[in-house]
Coordinates of C-alpha atoms in Angstrom, one line a residue:
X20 CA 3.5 -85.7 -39.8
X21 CA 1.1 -89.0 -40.7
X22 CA -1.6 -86.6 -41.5
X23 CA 0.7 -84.2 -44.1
X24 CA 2.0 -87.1 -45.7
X25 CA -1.7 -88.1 -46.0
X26 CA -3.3 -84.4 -47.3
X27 CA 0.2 -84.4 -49.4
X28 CA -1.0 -87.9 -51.0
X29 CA -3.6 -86.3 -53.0
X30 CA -1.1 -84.4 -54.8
X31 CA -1.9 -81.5 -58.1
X32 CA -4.1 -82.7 -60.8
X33 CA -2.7 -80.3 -63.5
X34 CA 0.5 -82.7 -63.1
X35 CA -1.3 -86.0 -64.0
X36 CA -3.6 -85.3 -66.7
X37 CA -2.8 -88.3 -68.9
X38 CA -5.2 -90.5 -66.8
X39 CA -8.4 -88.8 -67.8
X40 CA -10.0 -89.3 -64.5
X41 CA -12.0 -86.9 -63.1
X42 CA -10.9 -84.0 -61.1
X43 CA -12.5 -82.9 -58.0
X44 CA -12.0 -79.7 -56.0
X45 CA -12.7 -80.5 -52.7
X46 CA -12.9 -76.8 -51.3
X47 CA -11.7 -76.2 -47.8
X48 CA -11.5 -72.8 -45.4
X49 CA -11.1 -72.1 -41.6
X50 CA -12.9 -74.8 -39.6
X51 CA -13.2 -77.6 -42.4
X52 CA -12.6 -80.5 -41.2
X53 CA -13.8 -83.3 -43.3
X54 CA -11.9 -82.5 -46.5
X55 CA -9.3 -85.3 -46.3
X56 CA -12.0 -88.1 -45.6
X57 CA -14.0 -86.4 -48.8
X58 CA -11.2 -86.5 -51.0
X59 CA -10.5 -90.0 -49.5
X60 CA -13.6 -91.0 -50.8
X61 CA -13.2 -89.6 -54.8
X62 CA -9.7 -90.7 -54.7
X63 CA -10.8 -94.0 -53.7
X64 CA -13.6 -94.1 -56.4
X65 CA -11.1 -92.7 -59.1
X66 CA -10.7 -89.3 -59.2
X67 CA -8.0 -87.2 -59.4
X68 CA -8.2 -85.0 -55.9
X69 CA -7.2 -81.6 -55.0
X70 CA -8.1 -80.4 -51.5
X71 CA -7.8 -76.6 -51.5
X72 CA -8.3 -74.0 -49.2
X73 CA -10.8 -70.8 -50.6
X74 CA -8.2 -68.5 -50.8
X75 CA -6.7 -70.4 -53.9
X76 CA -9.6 -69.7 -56.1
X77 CA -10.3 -65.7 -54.8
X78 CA -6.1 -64.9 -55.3
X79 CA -6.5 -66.9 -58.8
X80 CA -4.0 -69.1 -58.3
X81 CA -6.2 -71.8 -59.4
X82 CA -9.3 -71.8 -61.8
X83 CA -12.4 -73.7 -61.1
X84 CA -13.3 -74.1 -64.7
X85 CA -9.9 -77.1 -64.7
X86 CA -12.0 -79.7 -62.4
X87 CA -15.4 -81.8 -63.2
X88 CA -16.9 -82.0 -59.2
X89 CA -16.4 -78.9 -56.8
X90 CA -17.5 -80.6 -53.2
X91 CA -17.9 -78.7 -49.9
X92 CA -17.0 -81.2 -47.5
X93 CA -18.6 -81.0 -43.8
X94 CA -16.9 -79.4 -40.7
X95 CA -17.7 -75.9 -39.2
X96 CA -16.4 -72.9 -41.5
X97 CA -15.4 -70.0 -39.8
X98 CA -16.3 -72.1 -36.5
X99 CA -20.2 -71.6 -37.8
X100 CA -20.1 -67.5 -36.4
X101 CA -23.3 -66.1 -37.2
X102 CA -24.7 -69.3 -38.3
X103 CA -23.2 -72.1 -40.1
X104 CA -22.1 -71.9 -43.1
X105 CA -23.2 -68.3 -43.5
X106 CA -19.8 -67.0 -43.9
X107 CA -18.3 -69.3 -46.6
X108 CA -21.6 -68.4 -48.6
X109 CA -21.0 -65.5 -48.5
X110 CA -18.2 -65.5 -50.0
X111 CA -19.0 -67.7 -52.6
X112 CA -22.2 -66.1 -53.5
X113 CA -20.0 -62.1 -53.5
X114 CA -16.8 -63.2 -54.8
X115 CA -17.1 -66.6 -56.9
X116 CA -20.5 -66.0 -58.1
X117 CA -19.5 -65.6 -61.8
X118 CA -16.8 -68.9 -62.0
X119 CA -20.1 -70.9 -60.1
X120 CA -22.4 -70.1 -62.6
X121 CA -20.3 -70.7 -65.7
X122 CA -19.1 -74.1 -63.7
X123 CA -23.1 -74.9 -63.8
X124 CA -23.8 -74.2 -67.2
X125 CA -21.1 -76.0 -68.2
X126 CA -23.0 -79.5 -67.1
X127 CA -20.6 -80.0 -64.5
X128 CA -21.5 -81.4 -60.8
X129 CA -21.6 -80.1 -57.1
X130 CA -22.0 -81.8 -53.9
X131 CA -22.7 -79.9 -50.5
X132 CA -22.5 -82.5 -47.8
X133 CA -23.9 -81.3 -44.4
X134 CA -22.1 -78.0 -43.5
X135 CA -21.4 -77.7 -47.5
X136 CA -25.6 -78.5 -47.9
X137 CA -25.5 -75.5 -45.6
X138 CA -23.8 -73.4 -47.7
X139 CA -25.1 -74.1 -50.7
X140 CA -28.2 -73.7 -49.3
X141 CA -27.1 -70.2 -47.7
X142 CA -25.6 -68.9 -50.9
X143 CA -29.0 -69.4 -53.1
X144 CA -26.9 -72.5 -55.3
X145 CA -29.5 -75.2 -53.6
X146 CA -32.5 -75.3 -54.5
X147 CA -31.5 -73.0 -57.5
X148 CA -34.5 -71.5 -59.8
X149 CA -37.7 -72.9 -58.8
X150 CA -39.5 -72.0 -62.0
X151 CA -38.7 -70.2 -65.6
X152 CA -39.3 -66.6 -64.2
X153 CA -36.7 -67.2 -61.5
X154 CA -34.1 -68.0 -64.0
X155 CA -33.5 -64.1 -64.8
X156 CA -34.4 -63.1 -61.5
X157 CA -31.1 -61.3 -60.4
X158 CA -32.1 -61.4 -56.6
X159 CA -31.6 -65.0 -55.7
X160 CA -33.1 -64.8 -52.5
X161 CA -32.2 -67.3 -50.0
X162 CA -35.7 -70.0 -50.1
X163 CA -34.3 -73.1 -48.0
X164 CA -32.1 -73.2 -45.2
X165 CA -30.9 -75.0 -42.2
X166 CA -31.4 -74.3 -38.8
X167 CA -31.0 -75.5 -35.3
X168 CA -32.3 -79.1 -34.2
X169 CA -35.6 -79.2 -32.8
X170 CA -33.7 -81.1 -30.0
X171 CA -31.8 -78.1 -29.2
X172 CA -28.8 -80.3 -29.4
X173 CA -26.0 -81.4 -30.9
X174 CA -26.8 -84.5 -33.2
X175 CA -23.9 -87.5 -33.5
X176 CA -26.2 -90.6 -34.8
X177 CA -27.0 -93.0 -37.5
X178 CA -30.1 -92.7 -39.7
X179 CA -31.6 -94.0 -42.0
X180 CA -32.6 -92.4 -45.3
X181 CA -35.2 -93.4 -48.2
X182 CA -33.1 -92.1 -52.0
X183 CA -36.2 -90.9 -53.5
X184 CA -34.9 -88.4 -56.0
X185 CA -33.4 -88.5 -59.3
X186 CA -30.2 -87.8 -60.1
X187 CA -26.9 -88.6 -61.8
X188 CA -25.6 -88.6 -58.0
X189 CA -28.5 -91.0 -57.1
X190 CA -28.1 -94.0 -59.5
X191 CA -28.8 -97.3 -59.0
X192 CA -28.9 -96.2 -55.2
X193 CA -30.2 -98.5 -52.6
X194 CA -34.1 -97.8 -51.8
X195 CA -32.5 -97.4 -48.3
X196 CA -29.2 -96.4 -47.3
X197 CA -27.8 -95.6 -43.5
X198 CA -25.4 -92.9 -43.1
X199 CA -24.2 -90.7 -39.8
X200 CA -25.3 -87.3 -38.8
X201 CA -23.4 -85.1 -36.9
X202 CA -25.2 -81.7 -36.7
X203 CA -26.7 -78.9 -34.2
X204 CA -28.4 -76.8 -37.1
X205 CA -29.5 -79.6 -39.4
X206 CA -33.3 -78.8 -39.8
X207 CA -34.4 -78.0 -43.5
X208 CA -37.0 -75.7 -43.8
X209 CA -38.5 -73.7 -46.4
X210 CA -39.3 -70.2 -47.2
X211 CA -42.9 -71.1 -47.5
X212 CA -45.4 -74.1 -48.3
X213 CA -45.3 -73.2 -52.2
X214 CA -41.3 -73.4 -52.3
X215 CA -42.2 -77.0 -50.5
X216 CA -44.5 -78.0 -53.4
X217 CA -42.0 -77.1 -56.0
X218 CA -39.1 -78.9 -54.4
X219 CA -41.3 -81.8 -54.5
X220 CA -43.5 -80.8 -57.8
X221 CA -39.8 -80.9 -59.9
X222 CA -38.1 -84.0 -58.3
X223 CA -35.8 -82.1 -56.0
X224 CA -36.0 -83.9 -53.1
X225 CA -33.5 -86.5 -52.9
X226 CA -33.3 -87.8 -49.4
X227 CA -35.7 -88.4 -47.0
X228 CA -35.4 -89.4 -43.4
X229 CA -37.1 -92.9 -42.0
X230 CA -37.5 -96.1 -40.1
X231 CA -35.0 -98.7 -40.4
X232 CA -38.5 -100.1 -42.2
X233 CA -38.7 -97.3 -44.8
X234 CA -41.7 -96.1 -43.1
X235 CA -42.3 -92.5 -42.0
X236 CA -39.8 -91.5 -39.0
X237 CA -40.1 -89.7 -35.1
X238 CA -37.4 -88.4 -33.6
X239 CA -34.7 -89.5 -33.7
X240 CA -35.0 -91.4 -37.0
X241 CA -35.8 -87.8 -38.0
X242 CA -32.5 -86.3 -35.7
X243 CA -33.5 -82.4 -36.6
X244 CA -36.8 -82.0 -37.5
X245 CA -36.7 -81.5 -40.9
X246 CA -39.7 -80.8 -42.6
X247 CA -41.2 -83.3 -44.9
X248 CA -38.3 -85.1 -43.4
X249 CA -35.8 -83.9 -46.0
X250 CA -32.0 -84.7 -45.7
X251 CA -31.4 -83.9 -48.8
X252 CA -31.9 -82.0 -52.1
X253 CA -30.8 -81.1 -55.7
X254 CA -30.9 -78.4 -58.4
X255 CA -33.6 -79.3 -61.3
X256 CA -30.9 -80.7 -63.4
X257 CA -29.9 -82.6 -60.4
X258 CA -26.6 -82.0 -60.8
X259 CA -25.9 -80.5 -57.6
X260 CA -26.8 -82.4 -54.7
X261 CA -26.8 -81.0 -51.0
X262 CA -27.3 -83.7 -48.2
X263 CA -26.9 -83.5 -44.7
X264 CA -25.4 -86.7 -43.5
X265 CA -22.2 -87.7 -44.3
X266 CA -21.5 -90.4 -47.1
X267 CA -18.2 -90.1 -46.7
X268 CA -18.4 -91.9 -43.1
X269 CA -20.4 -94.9 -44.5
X270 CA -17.4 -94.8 -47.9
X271 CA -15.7 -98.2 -46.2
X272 CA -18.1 -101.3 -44.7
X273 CA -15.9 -101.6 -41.9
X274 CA -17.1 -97.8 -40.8
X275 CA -20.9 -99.5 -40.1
X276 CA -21.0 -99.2 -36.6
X277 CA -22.4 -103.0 -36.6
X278 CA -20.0 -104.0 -39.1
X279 CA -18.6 -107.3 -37.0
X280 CA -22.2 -108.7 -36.7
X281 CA -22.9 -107.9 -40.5
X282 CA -22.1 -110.6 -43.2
X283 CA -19.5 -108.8 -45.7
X284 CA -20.8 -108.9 -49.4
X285 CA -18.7 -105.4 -50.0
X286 CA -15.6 -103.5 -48.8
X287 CA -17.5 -100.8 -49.8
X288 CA -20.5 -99.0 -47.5
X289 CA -23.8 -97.1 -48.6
X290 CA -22.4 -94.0 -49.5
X291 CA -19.5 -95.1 -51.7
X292 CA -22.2 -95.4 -54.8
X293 CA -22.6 -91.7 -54.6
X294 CA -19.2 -91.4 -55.0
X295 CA -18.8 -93.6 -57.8
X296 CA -22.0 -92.1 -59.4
X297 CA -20.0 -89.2 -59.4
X298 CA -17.3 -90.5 -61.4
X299 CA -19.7 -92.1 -63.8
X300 CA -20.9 -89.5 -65.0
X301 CA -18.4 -87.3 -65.6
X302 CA -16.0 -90.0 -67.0
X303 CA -19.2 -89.8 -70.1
X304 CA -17.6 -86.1 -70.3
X305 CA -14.1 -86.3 -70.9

């Protein structure tokens, strides 16, 4: 009963709209299972929260174009058959392809955080065009991805991570931030050493891996084997972020694992500034 009470919290958006906060979609389906701790997190930072599940959006009983942020929280949707996030791409690149792209153009923002980085990889939203003829290319073939751990394992750790990207997500970010992972098919790869270059030719890295130091990282500072050590990326606008730990679990100081042995100068842990860089800059938009 605690945890209805606490998903019924968030309540509907289209009832409060004198507030002119932002509205986020977190977007939820069958084996999600970090949507309340993701809308926690927007709520907490001032948005205006609906968690929804897919089916929503494909039966129209909600329109994507009436929120700012559409996040895919973490979890393992449809219990990761096939691979993970396959499914939920899927659907969104065959059934929601058209809403996506108009909720793009329209300057608005997406995050993908570690099984939603999966699918936005797996769906062709992340890394989006790489260069001016693939913006009327109509086959958006898949050109990163992420696959199983080098380890061969399931991943529960904390890392630390070097913000090197720009992005509206990204401002005024710490040079070094530590977040958890919890992963078994958290490697990013790319198609090929030229769709590497242009990730990192246009800015579209946004995470990297590292030391505690900010120096280059072994296993398990780098807990997958990511190449380049990416943990994260954008779009070129850098609008739409996909990152593979989970801000959400570093939102509160008091979720640092060393958090009694750490002098307090915030409530607030590493990955609540993405969070409120969210808000921030959509606020600029209502």
């Amino acid at each position: 009963k605690a945890n209805i009470d606490y998903l019924n919290s968030f309540g509907s958006t289209k009832v409060n709209n004198m507030n002119k906060k932002p509205k986020v979609l977190v977007l939820r389906t069958a084996g999600t299972n970090c949507d309340a701790e993701t809308g926690f997190a927007f709520k907490t930072a001032g948005a205006q929260v609906d968690l929804v599940h897919i089916n929503r959006l494909l039966n129209k009983e909600i329109s994507l174009q009436d929120y700012h942020i559409l996040a895919l929280p973490g979890g393992f949707s449809y219990g990761d058959d096939i691979e993970s996030g396959k499914i939920f791409a899927n659907e969104l690149r065959l059934k929601l392809a058209e809403d996506i792209g108009r909720f793009i153009s329209d300057g608005k923002l997406i995050i993908g955080i570690c099984n939603g980085f999966q699918v936005l990889a797996k769906a062709g939203i992340l890394p989006g065009p790489l260069t001016a003829q693939e913006e009327n290319d109509r086959d958006r073939a898949v050109k990163t991805t992420l696959m199983t751990n080098d380890s061969g394992k399931f991943e529960d750790r904390w890392v630390h991570l070097r913000v090197v990207g720009e992005s509206p997500w990204l401002e005024g970010c710490k040079k070094t931030i530590y977040l958890p992972v919890a992963h078994a098919e958290g490697k990013f790869v790319t198609q090929d050493k030229k769709v590497l270059e242009r990730l990192c030719s246009n800015g579209q890295v946004a995470f990297r891996y590292c030391t505690a130091d900010g120096t280059r990282p072994r296993y398990p500072q780098n807990p997958n084997g990511s190449i380049d050590d990416i943990a994260g990326i954008t779009d070129k606008t850098g609008r739409i972020l996909g990152i593979m730990p989970h801000p959400e679990r570093h939102f509160l100081f008091t979720q640092h694992p060393f958090w009694t042995r750490l002098p307090k100068n915030s409530k607030f842990g590493d990955g609540a500034k993405i969070f409120e860089n969210g808000m921030t800059y959509m606020k600029k938009y209502l």
